Coordinates of C-alpha atoms and ligand atoms in Angstrom, one line a residue:
X1 CA 15.4 -25.2 -8.2
X2 CA 11.9 -25.2 -9.6
X3 CA 9.5 -24.6 -6.8
X4 CA 6.3 -25.0 -8.8
X5 CA 6.3 -26.6 -12.2
X6 CA 4.0 -25.6 -15.1
X7 CA 2.1 -28.8 -14.4
X8 CA 1.5 -27.9 -10.7
X9 CA 0.7 -24.3 -11.6
X10 CA -2.0 -25.4 -14.1
X11 CA -3.3 -28.0 -11.7
X12 CA -3.7 -25.4 -9.0
X13 CA -5.6 -23.2 -11.5
X14 CA -8.1 -25.5 -12.9
X15 CA -10.1 -22.6 -14.4
X16 CA -7.1 -21.4 -16.4
X17 CA -8.5 -20.4 -19.8
X18 CA -6.3 -17.7 -21.4
X19 CA -2.6 -18.6 -21.7
X20 CA 0.0 -16.3 -23.3
X21 CA 3.7 -16.6 -24.1
X22 CA 5.9 -13.5 -24.2
X23 CA 9.6 -13.0 -24.7
X24 CA 12.2 -11.7 -27.0
X25 CA 12.0 -12.6 -30.7
X26 CA 13.0 -16.2 -31.6
X27 CA 13.2 -17.6 -28.1
X28 CA 10.5 -20.3 -28.8
X29 CA 7.2 -18.5 -27.9
X30 CA 5.4 -20.2 -30.7
X31 CA 6.8 -23.6 -30.0
X32 CA 5.9 -23.4 -26.3
X33 CA 2.5 -22.0 -27.0
X34 CA 2.0 -25.0 -29.3
X35 CA 3.2 -27.4 -26.7
X36 CA 1.0 -25.9 -24.0
X37 CA -2.1 -26.0 -26.2
X38 CA -1.3 -29.7 -27.1
X39 CA -1.0 -30.5 -23.4
X40 CA -4.3 -28.7 -22.5
X41 CA -6.0 -30.6 -25.3
X42 CA -4.6 -33.9 -24.1
X43 CA -6.0 -33.0 -20.6
X44 CA -9.4 -33.1 -22.3
X45 CA -9.9 -29.4 -22.8
X46 CA -11.4 -28.1 -26.0
X47 CA -8.4 -25.9 -26.9
X48 CA -7.7 -23.2 -29.4
X49 CA -4.1 -22.1 -30.3
X50 CA -4.5 -18.8 -32.0
X51 CA -2.1 -16.5 -33.6
X52 CA -2.8 -12.9 -33.6
X53 CA 0.6 -12.2 -35.0
X54 CA 0.6 -10.5 -38.4
X55 CA 3.5 -12.8 -39.3
X56 CA 2.1 -16.2 -38.6
X57 CA 4.1 -19.4 -37.9
X58 CA 1.6 -21.9 -36.8
X59 CA 1.1 -23.4 -40.3
X60 CA 4.8 -24.0 -40.6
X61 CA 5.2 -25.4 -37.1
X62 CA 2.2 -27.7 -37.4
X63 CA 3.0 -28.6 -40.9
X64 CA -0.7 -28.1 -41.7
X65 CA -2.6 -25.1 -43.1
X66 CA -4.4 -23.4 -40.3
X67 CA -4.8 -19.9 -41.9
X68 CA -8.1 -18.1 -41.8
X69 CA -10.2 -20.6 -39.9
X70 CA -9.9 -22.7 -36.7
X71 CA -8.7 -26.1 -37.9
X72 CA -8.5 -29.3 -36.0
X73 CA -4.9 -30.4 -35.7
X74 CA -4.4 -33.8 -37.4
X75 CA -4.1 -36.6 -35.0
X76 CA -5.1 -34.8 -31.8
X77 CA -8.6 -34.6 -30.3
X78 CA -9.8 -31.1 -29.2
X79 CA -6.7 -29.3 -30.5
X80 CA -7.6 -26.5 -32.8
X81 CA -5.2 -24.0 -34.3
X82 CA -6.0 -20.7 -36.1
X83 CA -4.0 -18.0 -37.8
X84 CA -6.1 -14.9 -37.9
X85 CA -6.3 -13.1 -41.2
X86 CA -5.1 -9.7 -40.0
X87 CA -5.5 -8.1 -43.4
X88 CA -9.1 -9.0 -43.5
X89 CA -9.7 -7.6 -40.0
X90 CA -7.9 -4.4 -40.9
X91 CA -10.1 -4.0 -44.0
X92 CA -13.3 -4.6 -42.0
X93 CA -12.1 -2.0 -39.3
X94 CA -11.4 0.5 -42.1
X95 CA -15.0 0.2 -43.4
X96 CA -16.4 0.6 -39.8
X97 CA -14.3 3.6 -39.2
X98 CA -15.2 5.1 -42.5
X99 CA -18.9 4.8 -41.6
X100 CA -18.4 6.4 -38.3
X101 CA -16.4 9.2 -39.6
X102 CA -18.9 9.8 -42.3
X103 CA -21.7 9.9 -39.8
X104 CA -19.7 12.3 -37.7
X105 CA -19.0 14.7 -40.5
X106 CA -22.7 14.8 -41.4
X107 CA -23.6 15.3 -37.8
X108 CA -21.1 18.2 -37.5
X109 CA -22.0 19.6 -40.9
X110 CA -18.5 19.4 -42.2
X111 CA -18.1 19.1 -45.9
X112 CA -14.9 17.1 -46.0
X113 CA -14.4 13.7 -47.5
X114 CA -14.0 10.9 -44.9
X115 CA -11.2 9.3 -46.8
X116 CA -8.5 11.6 -45.5
X117 CA -9.5 11.0 -42.0
X118 CA -9.7 7.2 -42.6
X119 CA -6.3 7.1 -44.1
X120 CA -4.6 9.0 -41.3
X121 CA -6.4 6.9 -38.7
X122 CA -5.5 3.6 -40.2
X123 CA -1.9 4.4 -41.4
X124 CA -1.1 4.5 -37.8
X125 CA 0.9 1.4 -36.7
X126 CA -1.2 1.3 -33.6
X127 CA -4.1 0.6 -35.8
X128 CA -2.8 -2.9 -36.7
X129 CA -2.2 -3.6 -33.1
X130 CA -5.6 -2.6 -32.0
X131 CA -7.1 -4.7 -34.8
X132 CA -5.2 -7.6 -33.4
X133 CA -6.4 -6.9 -29.9
X134 CA -9.9 -6.7 -31.2
X135 CA -9.4 -10.1 -32.9
X136 CA -8.2 -11.6 -29.7
X137 CA -11.0 -10.3 -27.5
X138 CA -13.6 -11.3 -30.1
X139 CA -12.3 -14.8 -29.8
X140 CA -12.4 -14.6 -26.0
X141 CA -16.0 -13.3 -26.0
X142 CA -17.2 -15.9 -28.5
X143 CA -16.2 -18.4 -25.8
X144 CA -16.3 -21.5 -27.9
X145 CA -13.3 -23.2 -26.3
X146 CA -12.4 -24.2 -22.8
X147 CA -8.8 -23.0 -23.2
X148 CA -7.1 -20.5 -25.4
X149 CA -3.4 -20.3 -26.0
X150 CA -2.4 -17.1 -27.8
X151 CA 0.7 -16.8 -29.9
X152 CA 1.2 -13.0 -29.8
X153 CA 3.6 -10.7 -31.5
X154 CA 7.1 -10.7 -30.0
X155 CA 8.6 -8.1 -27.6
X156 CA 6.8 -5.0 -26.5
X157 CA 3.7 -5.6 -28.6
X158 CA 2.3 -8.2 -26.2
X159 CA 2.4 -5.7 -23.3
X160 CA 1.0 -2.9 -25.4
X161 CA -1.7 -5.2 -26.6
X162 CA -2.9 -5.9 -23.1
X163 CA -2.1 -2.5 -21.7
X164 CA -4.2 -1.1 -24.5
X165 CA -7.4 -2.1 -22.6
X166 CA -6.5 0.5 -19.9
X167 CA -5.6 3.0 -22.5
X168 CA -8.7 2.4 -24.5
X169 CA -10.9 3.0 -21.5
X170 CA -9.2 6.3 -20.7
X171 CA -9.5 7.4 -24.2
X172 CA -13.1 6.4 -24.4
X173 CA -14.0 8.2 -21.2
X174 CA -12.5 11.3 -22.6
X175 CA -14.4 10.9 -25.8
X176 CA -17.6 10.4 -24.0
X177 CA -17.1 13.4 -22.0
X178 CA -16.6 15.6 -25.0
X179 CA -19.5 14.0 -26.8
X180 CA -21.8 14.8 -23.9
X181 CA -20.5 18.4 -23.8
X182 CA -21.1 18.8 -27.5
X183 CA -24.5 17.3 -27.1
X184 CA -25.6 19.7 -24.4
X185 CA -24.1 22.6 -26.4
X186 CA -26.2 21.7 -29.4
X187 CA -29.3 21.5 -27.3
X188 CA -28.7 24.9 -25.9
X189 CA -28.1 26.3 -29.3
X190 CA -30.9 24.5 -30.9
X191 CA -33.9 26.8 -31.7
X192 CA -36.2 24.0 -32.5
X193 CA -37.6 22.0 -29.6
X194 CA -37.5 18.7 -31.5
X195 CA -35.9 15.9 -29.7
X196 CA -32.3 15.2 -30.4
X197 CA -31.6 12.5 -32.9
X198 CA -29.9 9.4 -31.6
X199 CA -26.2 9.7 -31.4
X200 CA -24.7 6.5 -32.8
X201 CA -21.1 7.6 -32.0
X202 CA -21.9 7.9 -28.4
X203 CA -23.6 4.6 -28.4
X204 CA -20.7 3.0 -30.1
X205 CA -18.3 4.5 -27.5
X206 CA -20.5 3.3 -24.7
X207 CA -20.5 -0.2 -26.1
X208 CA -16.8 -0.1 -26.8
X209 CA -16.0 0.9 -23.2
X210 CA -18.2 -1.9 -22.0
X211 CA -16.2 -4.4 -24.2
X212 CA -12.9 -3.1 -23.0
X213 CA -14.0 -3.3 -19.4
X214 CA -15.0 -6.9 -19.9
X215 CA -11.7 -7.7 -21.7
X216 CA -9.8 -6.1 -18.8
X217 CA -11.7 -8.1 -16.3
X218 CA -10.8 -11.4 -18.0
X219 CA -7.2 -10.4 -18.6
X220 CA -6.5 -9.4 -15.1
X221 CA -8.3 -12.4 -13.5
X222 CA -5.5 -14.6 -12.2
X223 CA -7.6 -17.7 -12.1
X224 CA -8.4 -17.4 -15.8
X225 CA -5.4 -15.7 -17.3
X226 CA -1.7 -16.4 -17.2
X227 CA 1.2 -14.8 -19.1
X228 CA 4.4 -17.0 -19.3
X229 CA 7.7 -15.5 -20.1
X230 CA 10.2 -17.4 -22.2
X231 CA 13.8 -16.9 -22.0
X232 CA 17.1 -18.6 -23.1
X233 CA 20.0 -18.8 -20.7
X234 CA 21.5 -15.7 -22.4
X235 CA 21.9 -12.1 -21.4
X236 CA 19.5 -10.4 -23.8
X237 CA 16.4 -12.6 -23.5
X238 CA 16.8 -12.4 -19.7
X239 CA 16.9 -8.6 -19.7
X240 CA 13.9 -8.5 -22.0
X241 CA 11.6 -10.6 -19.7
X242 CA 12.8 -8.7 -16.6
X243 CA 11.4 -5.7 -18.1
X244 CA 8.2 -7.4 -19.2
X245 CA 7.6 -8.9 -15.9
X246 CA 7.8 -5.5 -14.1
X247 CA 5.5 -4.0 -16.7
X248 CA 3.0 -6.7 -16.3
X249 CA 3.0 -6.4 -12.5
X250 CA 2.3 -2.7 -13.0
X251 CA -0.7 -3.4 -15.3
X252 CA -2.1 -6.0 -12.9
X253 CA -1.8 -8.7 -15.6
X254 CA -1.2 -12.1 -13.9
X255 CA 2.2 -13.6 -14.5
X256 CA 2.2 -17.4 -14.7
X257 CA 6.0 -17.7 -14.5
X258 CA 9.2 -18.2 -16.6
X259 CA 10.1 -21.0 -18.9
X260 CA 13.7 -21.4 -19.8
X261 CA 14.1 -22.8 -23.4
X262 CA 17.0 -24.3 -25.4
X263 CA 19.1 -25.3 -22.4
X264 CA 21.9 -27.7 -23.6
X265 CA 21.7 -30.8 -21.5
X266 CA 25.2 -31.2 -20.0
X267 CA 24.9 -35.0 -19.9
X268 CA 24.9 -35.0 -23.7
X269 CA 28.2 -33.1 -24.0
X270 CA 31.2 -35.5 -23.7
X271 CA 34.8 -34.6 -23.1
X272 CA 35.5 -34.8 -26.8
X273 CA 32.9 -32.2 -27.6
X274 CA 34.1 -29.2 -29.6
X275 CA 35.3 -26.2 -27.6
X276 CA 32.5 -24.0 -28.8
X277 CA 29.9 -26.4 -27.4
X278 CA 31.7 -26.7 -24.0
X279 CA 31.9 -23.0 -23.8
X280 CA 28.3 -22.6 -24.6
X281 CA 27.4 -25.1 -21.9
X282 CA 29.5 -23.0 -19.4
X283 CA 28.0 -19.8 -20.5
X284 CA 24.5 -21.2 -20.1
X285 CA 25.4 -22.4 -16.6
X286 CA 26.3 -19.0 -15.6
X287 CA 23.1 -17.5 -16.9
X288 CA 21.1 -20.2 -15.3
X289 CA 22.6 -18.9 -12.0
X290 CA 21.3 -15.5 -12.9
X291 CA 17.9 -16.9 -13.8
X292 CA 17.5 -18.8 -10.5
X293 CA 18.5 -15.6 -8.7
X294 CA 16.2 -13.3 -10.6
X295 CA 13.1 -15.3 -11.1
X296 CA 11.5 -17.0 -8.2
X297 CA 8.8 -18.5 -10.4
X298 CA 10.7 -20.6 -13.0
X299 CA 8.2 -23.3 -14.1
X300 CA 10.2 -25.4 -16.5
X301 CA 13.6 -25.8 -18.3
X302 CA 13.1 -27.1 -21.8
X303 CA 16.2 -28.7 -23.5
X304 CA 17.7 -27.6 -26.8
X305 CA 16.5 -30.5 -29.1
X306 CA 18.7 -31.9 -31.9
X307 CA 16.3 -30.4 -34.5
X308 CA 13.9 -27.5 -34.7
X309 CA 10.4 -28.2 -33.3
X310 CA 8.0 -29.1 -36.2
X311 CA 5.0 -31.4 -36.3
X312 CA 2.9 -32.9 -33.5
X313 CA 5.5 -35.5 -32.5
X314 CA 8.1 -32.8 -31.7
X315 CA 5.5 -30.7 -29.9
X316 CA 4.6 -33.8 -27.9
X317 CA 8.3 -34.0 -26.8
X318 CA 8.4 -30.3 -25.9
X319 CA 5.2 -30.6 -23.9
X320 CA 6.8 -33.5 -22.1
X321 CA 9.7 -31.4 -21.2
X322 CA 7.6 -28.5 -20.2
X323 CA 4.9 -30.3 -18.2
X324 CA 6.8 -33.5 -17.1
Ligands
LIG1 N1 13.8 -26.4 -27.4 C1 14.1 -26.2 -28.7 N2 14.9 -27.0 -29.3 C2 15.2 -26.9 -30.6 N3 14.7 -26.0 -31.4 C3 13.8 -25.1 -30.8 C4 13.4 -25.2 -29.4 N4 12.5 -24.2 -29.1 C5 12.3 -23.6 -30.3 N5 13.1 -24.1 -31.3 C6 13.2 -23.6 -32.7 O1 13.7 -22.3 -32.6 C7 13.0 -21.5 -33.7 C8 12.3 -20.3 -33.0 O2 11.2 -20.8 -32.3 P1 9.8 -20.0 -32.3 O3 9.4 -19.8 -33.7 O4 8.9 -20.7 -31.4 O5 10.3 -18.7 -31.6 P2 9.4 -17.4 -31.4 O6 9.8 -16.8 -30.0 O7 7.9 -17.6 -31.6 O8 9.9 -16.4 -32.5 P3 9.2 -15.0 -33.1 O9 9.6 -14.0 -32.1 O10 9.8 -14.9 -34.4 O11 7.8 -15.3 -33.1 C9 12.1 -22.4 -34.4 O12 12.8 -22.9 -35.5 C10 11.9 -23.5 -33.4 O13 11.5 -24.8 -34.0
LIG2 MG1 6.6 -16.8 -32.9

């Protein structure tokens, strides 16, 4: 049985501001993120549904172009949707990195072209992820909305995205330490007594650490942030979120609960239904048992609809099933 519904959970957390949906590929993260954003907007909150996923699907789900700029969803007050242009962010980050590397090479008197370093730094797949992470926290810091629902990349990326704030701060601390060592070494070796020039790299790192610290504070605040995990009544999606939930507890990222999606409603399956449907219903029943046993915090069970979920009307139905 559901002990606390999504509705009750959100009512108990009136300051909830950053909502995420994680889970295996294809389980309905985008759809449930859309439904949650719609519901929050209907509650009167100025809401942004943002996709930081390099493969976007909001435009298709909403049947409305929301790429590149936050766009008011037709027919709903206060509901904005936004697919972030990842390419654009990556290009911008490349330029920034080039500037920094150039500065560093000059500083260290190294006569190498920055390009090689830039390429190797940005070819790294983690670069795209960190650009996405930066996009996300930029939005959070701009603070223009009362609620944010993020449609993040599937599977492990979501955790890495958030875990990154810890990794970042460790990395930055290390960098800062070596910058400081280099600086004092330079001062020791320096014959001239002229004051050291400003160190923009050091300043950048300090600023970066500050930003990451703030992001971490927001993302681990259980009054403001909740990560919901989506599963189907099937083996693999259950296994995936079991892992996720354990990771998230380790990282101290607040878990909002589990939403079960695409459950076939038994009442709709008559005696004359084809065997494969009956078998599926039985299979789902068995996995539902496992779900009740494994997750104490199931918040909603959303039925499998007769069609895919597209357009505001279908989202409305999904929100109804999710929030009652
Ligand atoms: N309850 C439901 N009933 C019927 N169709 C659904 C339901 N939930 C989701 N769908 C459909 O299932 C498909 C996958 O959903 P969605 O795109 O939200 O999954 P996802 O987890 O975001 O996938 P990805 O991992 O690729 O981002 C979509 O076509 C969506 O319309
Ligand atoms: Mg999706």
